[in-house]
mmCIF file of C-alpha atoms in Angstrom:
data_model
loop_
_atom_site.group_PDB
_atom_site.id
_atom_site.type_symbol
_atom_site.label_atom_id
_atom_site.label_comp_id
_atom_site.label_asym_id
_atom_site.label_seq_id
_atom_site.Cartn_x
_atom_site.Cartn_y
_atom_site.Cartn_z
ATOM 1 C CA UNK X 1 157.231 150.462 -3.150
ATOM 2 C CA UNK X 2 159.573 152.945 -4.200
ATOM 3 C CA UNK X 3 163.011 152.947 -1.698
ATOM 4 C CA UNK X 4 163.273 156.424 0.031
ATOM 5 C CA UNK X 5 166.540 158.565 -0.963
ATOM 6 C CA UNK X 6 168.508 159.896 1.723
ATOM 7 C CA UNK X 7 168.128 163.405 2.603
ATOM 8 C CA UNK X 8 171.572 164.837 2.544
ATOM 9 C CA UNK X 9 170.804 167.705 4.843
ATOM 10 C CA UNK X 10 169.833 165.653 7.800
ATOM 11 C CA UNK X 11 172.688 164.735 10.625
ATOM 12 C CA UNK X 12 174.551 161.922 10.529
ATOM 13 C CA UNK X 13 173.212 159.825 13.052
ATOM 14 C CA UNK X 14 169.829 160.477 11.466
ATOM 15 C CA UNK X 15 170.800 159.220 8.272
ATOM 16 C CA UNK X 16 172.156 156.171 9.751
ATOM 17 C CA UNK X 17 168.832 155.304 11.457
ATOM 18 C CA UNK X 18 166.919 153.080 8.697
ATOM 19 C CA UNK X 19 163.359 154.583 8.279
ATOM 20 C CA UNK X 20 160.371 152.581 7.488
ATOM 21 C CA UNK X 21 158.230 153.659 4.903
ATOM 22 C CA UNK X 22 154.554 152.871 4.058
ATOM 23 C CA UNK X 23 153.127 152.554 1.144
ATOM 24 C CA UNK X 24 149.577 154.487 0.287
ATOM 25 C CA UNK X 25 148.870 153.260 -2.823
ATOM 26 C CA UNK X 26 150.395 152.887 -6.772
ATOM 27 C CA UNK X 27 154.055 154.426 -6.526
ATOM 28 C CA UNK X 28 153.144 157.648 -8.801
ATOM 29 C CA UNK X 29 156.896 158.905 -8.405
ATOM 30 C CA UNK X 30 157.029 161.340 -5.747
ATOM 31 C CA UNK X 31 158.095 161.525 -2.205
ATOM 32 C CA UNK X 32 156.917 163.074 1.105
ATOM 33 C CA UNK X 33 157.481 166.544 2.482
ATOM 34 C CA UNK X 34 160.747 166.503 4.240
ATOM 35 C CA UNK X 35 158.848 168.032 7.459
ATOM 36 C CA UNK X 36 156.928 164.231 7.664
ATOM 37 C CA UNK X 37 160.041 162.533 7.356
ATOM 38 C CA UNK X 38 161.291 164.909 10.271
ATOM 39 C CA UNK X 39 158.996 164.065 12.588
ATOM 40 C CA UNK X 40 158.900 160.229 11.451
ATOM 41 C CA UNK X 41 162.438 159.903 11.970
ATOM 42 C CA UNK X 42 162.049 161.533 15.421
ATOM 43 C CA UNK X 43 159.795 159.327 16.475
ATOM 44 C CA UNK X 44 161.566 156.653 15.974
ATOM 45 C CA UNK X 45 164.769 157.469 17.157
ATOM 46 C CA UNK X 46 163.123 158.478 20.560
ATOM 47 C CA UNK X 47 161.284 155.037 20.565
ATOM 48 C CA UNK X 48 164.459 153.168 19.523
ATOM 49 C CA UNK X 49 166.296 155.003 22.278
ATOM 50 C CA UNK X 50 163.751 154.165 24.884
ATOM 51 C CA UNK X 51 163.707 150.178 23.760
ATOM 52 C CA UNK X 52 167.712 149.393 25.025
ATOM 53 C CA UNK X 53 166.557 151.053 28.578
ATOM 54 C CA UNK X 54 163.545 149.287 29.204
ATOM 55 C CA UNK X 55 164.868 146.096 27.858
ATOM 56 C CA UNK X 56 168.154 146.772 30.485
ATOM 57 C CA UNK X 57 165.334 147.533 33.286
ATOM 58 C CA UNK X 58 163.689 144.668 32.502
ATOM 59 C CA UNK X 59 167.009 142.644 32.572
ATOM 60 C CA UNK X 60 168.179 143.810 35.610
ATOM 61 C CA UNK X 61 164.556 143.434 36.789
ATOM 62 C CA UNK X 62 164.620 139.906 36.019
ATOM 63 C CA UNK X 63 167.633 139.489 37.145
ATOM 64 C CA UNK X 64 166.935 141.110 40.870
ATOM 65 C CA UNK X 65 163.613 138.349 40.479
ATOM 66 C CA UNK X 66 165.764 135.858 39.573
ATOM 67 C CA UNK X 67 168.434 136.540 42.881
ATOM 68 C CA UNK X 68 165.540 137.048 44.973
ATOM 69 C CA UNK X 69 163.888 133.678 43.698
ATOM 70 C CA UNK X 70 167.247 131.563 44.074
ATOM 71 C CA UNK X 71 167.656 132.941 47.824
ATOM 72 C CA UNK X 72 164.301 132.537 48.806
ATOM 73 C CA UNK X 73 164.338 129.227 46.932
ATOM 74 C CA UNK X 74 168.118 128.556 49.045
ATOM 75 C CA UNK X 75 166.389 129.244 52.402
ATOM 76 C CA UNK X 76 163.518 127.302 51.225
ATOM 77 C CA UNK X 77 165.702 123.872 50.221
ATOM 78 C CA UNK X 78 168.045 125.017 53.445
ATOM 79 C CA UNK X 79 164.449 124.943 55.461
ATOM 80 C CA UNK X 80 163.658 121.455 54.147
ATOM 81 C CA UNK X 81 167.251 120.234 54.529
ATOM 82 C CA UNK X 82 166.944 120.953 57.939
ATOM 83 C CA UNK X 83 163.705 119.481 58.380
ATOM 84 C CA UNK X 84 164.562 116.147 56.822
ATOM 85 C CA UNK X 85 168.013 115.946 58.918
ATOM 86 C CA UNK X 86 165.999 116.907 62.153
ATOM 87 C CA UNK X 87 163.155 114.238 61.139
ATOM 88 C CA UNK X 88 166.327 111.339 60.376
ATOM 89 C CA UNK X 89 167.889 112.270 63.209
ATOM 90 C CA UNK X 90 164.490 111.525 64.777
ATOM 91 C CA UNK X 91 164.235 108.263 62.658
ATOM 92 C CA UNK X 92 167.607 107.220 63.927
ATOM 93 C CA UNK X 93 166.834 107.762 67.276
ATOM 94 C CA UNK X 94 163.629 106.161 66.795
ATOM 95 C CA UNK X 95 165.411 103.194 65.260
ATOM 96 C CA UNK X 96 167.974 102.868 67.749
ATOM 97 C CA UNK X 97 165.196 102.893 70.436
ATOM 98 C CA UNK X 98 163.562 100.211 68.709
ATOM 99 C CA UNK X 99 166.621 98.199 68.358
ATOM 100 C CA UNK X 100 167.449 98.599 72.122
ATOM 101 C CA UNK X 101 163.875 97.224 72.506
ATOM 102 C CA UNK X 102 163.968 94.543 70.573
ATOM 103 C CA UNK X 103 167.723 93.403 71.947
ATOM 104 C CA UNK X 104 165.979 93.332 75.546
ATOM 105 C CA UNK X 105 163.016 91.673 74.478
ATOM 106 C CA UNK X 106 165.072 89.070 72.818
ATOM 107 C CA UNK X 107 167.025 88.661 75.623
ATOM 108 C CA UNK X 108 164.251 88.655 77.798
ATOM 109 C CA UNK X 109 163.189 85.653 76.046
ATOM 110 C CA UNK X 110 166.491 83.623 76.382
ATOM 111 C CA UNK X 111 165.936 84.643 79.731
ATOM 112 C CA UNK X 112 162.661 83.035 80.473
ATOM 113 C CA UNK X 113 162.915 80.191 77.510
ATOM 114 C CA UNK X 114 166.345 79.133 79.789
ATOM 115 C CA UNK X 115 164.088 79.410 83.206
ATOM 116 C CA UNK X 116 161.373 77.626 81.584
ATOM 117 C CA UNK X 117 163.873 74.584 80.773
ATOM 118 C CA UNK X 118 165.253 74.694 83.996
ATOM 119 C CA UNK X 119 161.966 74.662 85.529
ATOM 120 C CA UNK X 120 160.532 71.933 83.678
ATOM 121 C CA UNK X 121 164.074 69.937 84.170
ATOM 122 C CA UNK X 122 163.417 70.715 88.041
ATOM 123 C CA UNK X 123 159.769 69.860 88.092
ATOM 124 C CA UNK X 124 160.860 66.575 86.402
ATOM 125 C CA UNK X 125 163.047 65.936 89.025
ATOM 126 C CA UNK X 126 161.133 66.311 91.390
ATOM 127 C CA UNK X 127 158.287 64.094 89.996
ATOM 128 C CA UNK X 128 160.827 61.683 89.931
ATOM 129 C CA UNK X 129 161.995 61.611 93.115
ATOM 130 C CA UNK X 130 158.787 62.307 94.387
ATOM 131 C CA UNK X 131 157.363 58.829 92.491
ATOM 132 C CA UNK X 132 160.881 56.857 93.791
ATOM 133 C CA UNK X 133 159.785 58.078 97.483
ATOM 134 C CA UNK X 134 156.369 57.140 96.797
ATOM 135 C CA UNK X 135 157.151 53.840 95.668
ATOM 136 C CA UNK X 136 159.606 53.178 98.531
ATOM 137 C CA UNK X 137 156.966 53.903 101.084
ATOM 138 C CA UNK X 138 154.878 51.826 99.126
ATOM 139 C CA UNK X 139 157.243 49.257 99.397
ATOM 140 C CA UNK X 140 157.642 49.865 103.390
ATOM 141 C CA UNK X 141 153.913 50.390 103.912
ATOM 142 C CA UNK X 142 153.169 47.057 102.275
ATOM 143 C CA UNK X 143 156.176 45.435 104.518
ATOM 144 C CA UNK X 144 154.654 46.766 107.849
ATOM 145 C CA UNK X 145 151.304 45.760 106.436
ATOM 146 C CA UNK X 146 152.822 42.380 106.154
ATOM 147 C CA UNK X 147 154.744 42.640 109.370
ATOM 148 C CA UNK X 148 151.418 43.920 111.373
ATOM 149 C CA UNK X 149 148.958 41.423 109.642
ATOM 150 C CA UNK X 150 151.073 38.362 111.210
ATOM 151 C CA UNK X 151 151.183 39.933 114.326
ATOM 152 C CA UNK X 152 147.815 40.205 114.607
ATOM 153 C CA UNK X 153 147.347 36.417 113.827
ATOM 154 C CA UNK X 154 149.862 36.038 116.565
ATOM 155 C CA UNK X 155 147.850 38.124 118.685
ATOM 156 C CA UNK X 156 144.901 36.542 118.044
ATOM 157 C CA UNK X 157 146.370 33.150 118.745
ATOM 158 C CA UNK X 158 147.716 34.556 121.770
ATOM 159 C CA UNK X 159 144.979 35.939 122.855
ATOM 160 C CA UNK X 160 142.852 33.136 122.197
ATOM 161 C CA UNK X 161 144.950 29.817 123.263
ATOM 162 C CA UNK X 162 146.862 31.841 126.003
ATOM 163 C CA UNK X 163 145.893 33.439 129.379
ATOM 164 C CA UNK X 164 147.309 33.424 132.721
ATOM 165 C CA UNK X 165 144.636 30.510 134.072
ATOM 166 C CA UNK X 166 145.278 28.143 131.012
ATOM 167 C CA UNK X 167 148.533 29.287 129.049
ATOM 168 C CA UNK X 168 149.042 27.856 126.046
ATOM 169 C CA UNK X 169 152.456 25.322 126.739
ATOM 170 C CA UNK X 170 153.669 25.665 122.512
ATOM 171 C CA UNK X 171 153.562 28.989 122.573
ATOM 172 C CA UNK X 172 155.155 29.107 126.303
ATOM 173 C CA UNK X 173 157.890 26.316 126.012
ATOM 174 C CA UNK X 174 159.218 27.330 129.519
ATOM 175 C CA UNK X 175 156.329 26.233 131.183
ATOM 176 C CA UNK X 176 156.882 22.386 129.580
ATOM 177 C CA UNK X 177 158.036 19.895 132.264
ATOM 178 C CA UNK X 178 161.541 19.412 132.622
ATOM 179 C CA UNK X 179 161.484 16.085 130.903
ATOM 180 C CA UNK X 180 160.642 18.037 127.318
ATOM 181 C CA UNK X 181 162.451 20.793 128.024
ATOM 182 C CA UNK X 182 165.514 19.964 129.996
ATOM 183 C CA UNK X 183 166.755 21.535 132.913
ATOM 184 C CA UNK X 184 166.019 25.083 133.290
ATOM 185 C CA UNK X 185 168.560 27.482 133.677
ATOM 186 C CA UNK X 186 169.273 29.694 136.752
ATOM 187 C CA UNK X 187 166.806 28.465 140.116
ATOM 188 C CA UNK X 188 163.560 27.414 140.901
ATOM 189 C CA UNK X 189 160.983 29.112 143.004
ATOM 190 C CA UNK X 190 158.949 26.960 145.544
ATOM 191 C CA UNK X 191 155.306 27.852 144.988
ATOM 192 C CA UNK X 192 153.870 30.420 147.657
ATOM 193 C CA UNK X 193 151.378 29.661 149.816
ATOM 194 C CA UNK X 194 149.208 31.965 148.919
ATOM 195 C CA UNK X 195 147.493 30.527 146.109
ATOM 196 C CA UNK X 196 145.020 28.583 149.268
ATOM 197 C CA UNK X 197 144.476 31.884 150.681
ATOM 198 C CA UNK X 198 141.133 33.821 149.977
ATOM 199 C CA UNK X 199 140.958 35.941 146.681
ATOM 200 C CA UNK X 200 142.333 39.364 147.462
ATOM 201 C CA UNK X 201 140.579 42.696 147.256
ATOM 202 C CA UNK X 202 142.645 45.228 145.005
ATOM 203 C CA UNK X 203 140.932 48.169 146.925
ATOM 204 C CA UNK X 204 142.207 50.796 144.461
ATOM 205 C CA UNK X 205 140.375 49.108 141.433
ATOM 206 C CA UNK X 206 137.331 47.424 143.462
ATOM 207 C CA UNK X 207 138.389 43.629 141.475
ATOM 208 C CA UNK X 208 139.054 40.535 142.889
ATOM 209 C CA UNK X 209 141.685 39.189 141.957
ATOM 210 C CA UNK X 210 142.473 35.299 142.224
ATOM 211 C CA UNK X 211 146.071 34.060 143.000
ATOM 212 C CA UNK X 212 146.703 32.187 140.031
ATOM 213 C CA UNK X 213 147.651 28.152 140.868
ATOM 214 C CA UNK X 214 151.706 28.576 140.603
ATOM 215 C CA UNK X 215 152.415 30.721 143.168
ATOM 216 C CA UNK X 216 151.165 34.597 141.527
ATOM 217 C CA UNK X 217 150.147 37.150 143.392
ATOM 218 C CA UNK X 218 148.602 40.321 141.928
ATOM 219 C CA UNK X 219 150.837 43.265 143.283
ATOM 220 C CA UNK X 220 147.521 45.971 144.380
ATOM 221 C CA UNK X 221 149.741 49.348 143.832
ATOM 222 C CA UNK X 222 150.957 48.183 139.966
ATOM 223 C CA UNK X 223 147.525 46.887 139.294
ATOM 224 C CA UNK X 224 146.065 50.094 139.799
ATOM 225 C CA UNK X 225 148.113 51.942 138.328
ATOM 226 C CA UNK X 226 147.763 49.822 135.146
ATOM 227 C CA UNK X 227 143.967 49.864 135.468
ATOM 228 C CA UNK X 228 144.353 53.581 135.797
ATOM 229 C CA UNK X 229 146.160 54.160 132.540
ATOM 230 C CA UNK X 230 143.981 50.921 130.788
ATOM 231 C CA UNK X 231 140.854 53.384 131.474
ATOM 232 C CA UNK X 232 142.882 56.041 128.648
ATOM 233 C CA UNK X 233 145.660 54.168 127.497
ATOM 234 C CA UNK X 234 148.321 56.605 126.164
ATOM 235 C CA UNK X 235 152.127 56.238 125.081
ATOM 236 C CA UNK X 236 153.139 59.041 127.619
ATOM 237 C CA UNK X 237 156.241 58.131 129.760
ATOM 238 C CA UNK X 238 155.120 60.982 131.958
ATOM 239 C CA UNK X 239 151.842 58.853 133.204
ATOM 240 C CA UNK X 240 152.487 56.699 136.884
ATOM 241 C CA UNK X 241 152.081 53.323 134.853
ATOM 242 C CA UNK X 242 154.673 53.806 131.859
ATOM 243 C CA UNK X 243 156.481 55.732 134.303
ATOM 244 C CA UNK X 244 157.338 53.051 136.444
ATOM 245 C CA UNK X 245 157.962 50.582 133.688
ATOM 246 C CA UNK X 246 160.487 53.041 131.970
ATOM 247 C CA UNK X 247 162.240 53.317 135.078
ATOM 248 C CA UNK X 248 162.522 49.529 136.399
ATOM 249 C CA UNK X 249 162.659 47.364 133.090
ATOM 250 C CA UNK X 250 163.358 49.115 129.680
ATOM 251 C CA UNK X 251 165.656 51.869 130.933
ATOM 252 C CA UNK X 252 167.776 48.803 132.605
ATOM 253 C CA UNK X 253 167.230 46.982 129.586
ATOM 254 C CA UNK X 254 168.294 48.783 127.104
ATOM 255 C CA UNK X 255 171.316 50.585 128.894
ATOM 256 C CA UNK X 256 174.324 49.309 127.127
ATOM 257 C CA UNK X 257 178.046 50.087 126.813
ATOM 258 C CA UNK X 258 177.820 52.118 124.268
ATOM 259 C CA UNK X 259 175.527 55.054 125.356
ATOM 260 C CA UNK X 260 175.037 57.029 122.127
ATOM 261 C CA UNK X 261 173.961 54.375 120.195
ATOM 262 C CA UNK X 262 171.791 52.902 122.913
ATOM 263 C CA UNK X 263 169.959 56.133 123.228
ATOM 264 C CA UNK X 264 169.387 55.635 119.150
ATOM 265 C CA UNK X 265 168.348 52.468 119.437
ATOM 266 C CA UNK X 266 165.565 53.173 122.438
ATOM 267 C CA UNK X 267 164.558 56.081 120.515
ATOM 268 C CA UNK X 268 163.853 53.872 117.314
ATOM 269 C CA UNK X 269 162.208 51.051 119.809
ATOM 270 C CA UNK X 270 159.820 53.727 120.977
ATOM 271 C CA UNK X 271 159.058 55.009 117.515
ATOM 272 C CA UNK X 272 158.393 51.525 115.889
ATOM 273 C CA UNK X 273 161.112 51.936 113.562
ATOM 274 C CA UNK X 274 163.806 49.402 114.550
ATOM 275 C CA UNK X 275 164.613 46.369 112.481
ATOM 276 C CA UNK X 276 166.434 43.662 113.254
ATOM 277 C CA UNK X 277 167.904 41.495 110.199
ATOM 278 C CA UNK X 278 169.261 38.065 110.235
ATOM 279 C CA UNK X 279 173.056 38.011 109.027
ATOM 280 C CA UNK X 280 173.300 35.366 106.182
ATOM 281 C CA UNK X 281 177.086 33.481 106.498
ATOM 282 C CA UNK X 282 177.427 33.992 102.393
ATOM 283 C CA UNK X 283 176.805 37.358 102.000
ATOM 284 C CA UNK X 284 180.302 39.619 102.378
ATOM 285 C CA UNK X 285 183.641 38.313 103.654
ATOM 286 C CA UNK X 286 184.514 39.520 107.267
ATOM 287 C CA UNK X 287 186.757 41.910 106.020
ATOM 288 C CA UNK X 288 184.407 44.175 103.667
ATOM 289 C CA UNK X 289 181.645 43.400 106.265
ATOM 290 C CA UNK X 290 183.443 45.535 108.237
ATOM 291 C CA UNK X 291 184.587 48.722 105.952
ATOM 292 C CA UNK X 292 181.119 48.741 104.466
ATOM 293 C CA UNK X 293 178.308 48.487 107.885
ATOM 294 C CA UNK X 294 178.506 49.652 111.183
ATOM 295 C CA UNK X 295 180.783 47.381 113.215
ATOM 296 C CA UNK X 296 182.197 43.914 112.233
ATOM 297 C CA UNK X 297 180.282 39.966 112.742
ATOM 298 C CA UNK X 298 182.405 39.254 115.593
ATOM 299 C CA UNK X 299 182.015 42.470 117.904
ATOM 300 C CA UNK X 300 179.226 43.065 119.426
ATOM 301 C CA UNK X 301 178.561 47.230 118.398
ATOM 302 C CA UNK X 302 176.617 47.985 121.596
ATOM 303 C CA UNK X 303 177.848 45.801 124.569
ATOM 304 C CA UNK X 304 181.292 46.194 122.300
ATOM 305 C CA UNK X 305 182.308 42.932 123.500
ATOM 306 C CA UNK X 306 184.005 40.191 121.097
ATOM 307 C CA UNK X 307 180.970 38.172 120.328
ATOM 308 C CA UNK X 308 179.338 36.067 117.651
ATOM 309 C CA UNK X 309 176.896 38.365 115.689
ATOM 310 C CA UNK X 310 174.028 36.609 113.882
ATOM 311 C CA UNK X 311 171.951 39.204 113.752
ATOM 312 C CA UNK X 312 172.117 43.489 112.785
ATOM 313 C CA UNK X 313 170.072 46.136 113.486
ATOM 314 C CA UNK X 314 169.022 49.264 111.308
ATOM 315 C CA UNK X 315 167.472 52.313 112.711
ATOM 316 C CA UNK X 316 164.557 53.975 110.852
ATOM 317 C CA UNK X 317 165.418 54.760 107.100
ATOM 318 C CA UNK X 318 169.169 54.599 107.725
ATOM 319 C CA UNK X 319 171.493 52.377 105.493
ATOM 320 C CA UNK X 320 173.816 52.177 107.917
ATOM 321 C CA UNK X 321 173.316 48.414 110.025
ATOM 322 C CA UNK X 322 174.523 47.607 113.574
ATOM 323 C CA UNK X 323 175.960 44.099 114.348
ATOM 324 C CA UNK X 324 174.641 42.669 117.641
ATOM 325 C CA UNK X 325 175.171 39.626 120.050
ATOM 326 C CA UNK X 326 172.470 37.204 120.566
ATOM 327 C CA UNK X 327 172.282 38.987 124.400
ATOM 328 C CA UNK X 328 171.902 42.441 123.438
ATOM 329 C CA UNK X 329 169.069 41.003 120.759
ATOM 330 C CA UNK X 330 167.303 39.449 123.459
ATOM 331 C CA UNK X 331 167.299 42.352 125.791
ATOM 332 C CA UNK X 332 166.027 44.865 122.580
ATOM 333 C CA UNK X 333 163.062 41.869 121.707
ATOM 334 C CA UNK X 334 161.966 41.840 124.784
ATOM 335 C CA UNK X 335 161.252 45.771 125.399
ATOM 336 C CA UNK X 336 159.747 45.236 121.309
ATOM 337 C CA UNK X 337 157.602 42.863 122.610
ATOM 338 C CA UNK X 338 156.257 45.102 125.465
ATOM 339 C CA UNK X 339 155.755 48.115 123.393
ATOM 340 C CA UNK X 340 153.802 45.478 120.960
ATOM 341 C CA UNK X 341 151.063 44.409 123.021
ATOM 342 C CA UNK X 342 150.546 47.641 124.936
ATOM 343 C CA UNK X 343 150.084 49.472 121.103
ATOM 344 C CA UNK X 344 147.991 46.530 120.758
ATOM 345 C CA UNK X 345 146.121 47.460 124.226
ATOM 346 C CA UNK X 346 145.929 50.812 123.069
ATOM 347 C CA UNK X 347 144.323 50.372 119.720
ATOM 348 C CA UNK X 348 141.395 48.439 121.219
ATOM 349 C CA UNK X 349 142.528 44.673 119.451
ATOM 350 C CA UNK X 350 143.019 42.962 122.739
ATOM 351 C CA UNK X 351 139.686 41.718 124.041
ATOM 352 C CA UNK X 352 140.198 40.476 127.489
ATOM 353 C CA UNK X 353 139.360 41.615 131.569
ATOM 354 C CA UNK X 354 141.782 43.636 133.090
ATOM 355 C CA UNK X 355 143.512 40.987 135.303
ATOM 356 C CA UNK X 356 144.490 39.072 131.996
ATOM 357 C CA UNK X 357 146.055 41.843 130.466
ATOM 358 C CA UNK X 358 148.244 42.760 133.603
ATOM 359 C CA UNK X 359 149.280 39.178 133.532
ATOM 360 C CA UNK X 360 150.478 39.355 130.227
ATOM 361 C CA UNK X 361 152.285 42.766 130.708
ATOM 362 C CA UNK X 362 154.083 41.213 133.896
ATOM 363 C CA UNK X 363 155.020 38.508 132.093
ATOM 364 C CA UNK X 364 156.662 40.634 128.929
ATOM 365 C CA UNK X 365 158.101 42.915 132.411
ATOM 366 C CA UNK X 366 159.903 39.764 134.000
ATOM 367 C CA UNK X 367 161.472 39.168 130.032
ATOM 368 C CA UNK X 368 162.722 42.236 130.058
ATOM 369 C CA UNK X 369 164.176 41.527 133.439
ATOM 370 C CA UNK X 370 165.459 38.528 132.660
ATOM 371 C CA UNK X 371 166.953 39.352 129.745
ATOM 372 C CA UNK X 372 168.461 42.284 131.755
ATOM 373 C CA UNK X 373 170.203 39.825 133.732
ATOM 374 C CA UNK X 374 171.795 38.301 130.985
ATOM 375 C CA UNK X 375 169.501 35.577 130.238
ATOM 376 C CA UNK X 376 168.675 34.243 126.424
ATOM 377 C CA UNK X 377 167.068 31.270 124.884
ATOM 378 C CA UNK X 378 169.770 29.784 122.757
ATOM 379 C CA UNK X 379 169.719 29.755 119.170
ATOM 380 C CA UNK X 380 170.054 26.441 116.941
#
């Protein structure tokens, strides 16, 4: 290629644009027309003008792109921002919901892991004192069954070797003659002479009853009331029979000094629940006796007279024991022995007539009376 030369009557600014030249074959030393060159250089001055512009457009239009892309691309991360702070805030709530949860639920537990304790300690207890009650009635159900089994053998013996015709003497020392037994206290009743009179008509009953040999004489308006409640025998105070028998002989009986206790004690009599204890000599000195039971050996606590006490008394399940004089246990016996045989009456285990059986209640009646009056078989 040969290198243009530089047309010196072209303008400046011309002449400093470089023009490119092309080759069309061997260089064979001569030049274009100036009028091509003209119009080259033209060309390419109006093409290099028109490059800065469009490459400023396309600056500023990449730059407006560019703006537009960062705020869109700003509200876009702003948009997301928000949405993950909204959805933590969510979380957080969500957590803190969760946690409130899970503090009731393990409090809830304590709760009922503290109730279940206490309920099994409870229902433990209570088995136990349930099994110490069971074994203490037990205990007392095996001592009545021992109590009623030998007085049913005394029954039976009663029953058997005793009745008003033929009593048996051992277990009736009274009616020994005076040369075994002694004199008898208090006086002696001549024999009646009824006993050769005919037998006697009760006319309320329809028997006939027999004087008996010493002088006895059924009374016709007790008999029949007693045959009247013997027909449905019943522990009713309110019935003619038990009526009359509350009123003349255990009321008397069993009215001491002492009323409130006196009530207690009939009420336990009634209710098969008295007991009456021996006092050993060796168990407690006088003095603790006497801080630790109900009344002291040498008072008596329901006549509350100064008296030798060898015997005490306990009412029902109560701890607490009573100190009484031989008297005052003689007059509570003898009302325990009544209440005895007509339970016994009641419950069908005496087998004899009706006139027997009256007999046998006067007899425990006239006990009571006696003991009433103050009279006691002495003790050894």
């Amino acid at each position: 290629l040969c290198p243009p030369q530089p047309d010196q009557g072209l303008p400046p600014s011309l002449a400093a644009v470089p023009v490119s030249w092309k080759s069309t074959g061997p260089c064979q030393g001569h030049r274009e027309s100036p009028g091509a060159l003209v119009e080259t250089s033209a060309g390419e001055v109006a093409q290099d003008q028109e490059g800065p512009v469009a490459t400023q457009l396309d600056v500023l239009r990449l730059r407006s792109s560019s703006m537009e892309i960062r705020e869109k691309g700003s509200e876009f991360l702003k948009e997301e921002l928000r949405r993950a702070q909204k959805e933590l805030k969510l979380k957080d709530e969500e957590c803190e919901r969760l946690s409130k949860v899970r503090e009731q639920l393990e409090q809830e537990l304590e709760e009922l892991t503290a109730s279940l304790f206490e309920e099994a300690h409870k229902m433990v207890r209570e088995a136990n004192m349930k099994q110490a009650a069971s074994e203490k009635q037990l205990k007392e159900a095996r001592g009545k069954i021992d109590m009623l089994q030998a007085e049913v053998t005394a029954l039976k013996t009663l029953v058997i070797t005793s009745t008003p015709a033929s009593p048996n003497r051992e277990l009736h020392p009274q009616l020994l003659s005076p040369t075994k037994t002694g004199p008898r206290k208090g006086h002696s009743r001549h024999k009646s002479t009824s006993s050769t009179l005919c037998p006697t008509v009760c006319p309320a009953a329809g028997h006939t009853l027999t004087p008996d040999r010493e002088g006895k004489e059924v009374d016709t308006i007790l008999f029949a009331e007693f045959q009247t409640w013997r027909e449905s025998p019943t522990l009713d105070k309110t019935c003619p029979f038990l009526e009359r028998v509350y009123r003349e002989d255990v009321g008397p009986c069993l009215d001491f000094t002492m009323q409130e206790l006196s009530g207690l004690v009939r009420a336990a009599v009634e209710d098969n629940t008295l007991t009456i204890e021996p006092v050993a000599s060796q168990t407690l000195p006088a003095v603790k006796v006497a801080e630790v039971e109900g009344g002291s050996t040498n008072m008596c606590a329901l006549s509350g007279l100064t008296r030798t006490c060898r015997h005490r008394i306990r009412l029902g399940d109560s701890k607490s024991h009573y100190y009484i004089s031989p008297s005052s246990r003689a007059r509570i016996t003898a009302v325990c022995n009544f209440f005895t045989y007509i339970r016994y009456i009641q419950q069908g285990l005496v087998r004899q007539d009706a006139e027997p059986m009256f007999w046998e209640i006067t007899r425990l009646r006239k006990e009571m009376s006696l003991a009433k009056l103050g009279f006691f078989p002495q003790e050894a």
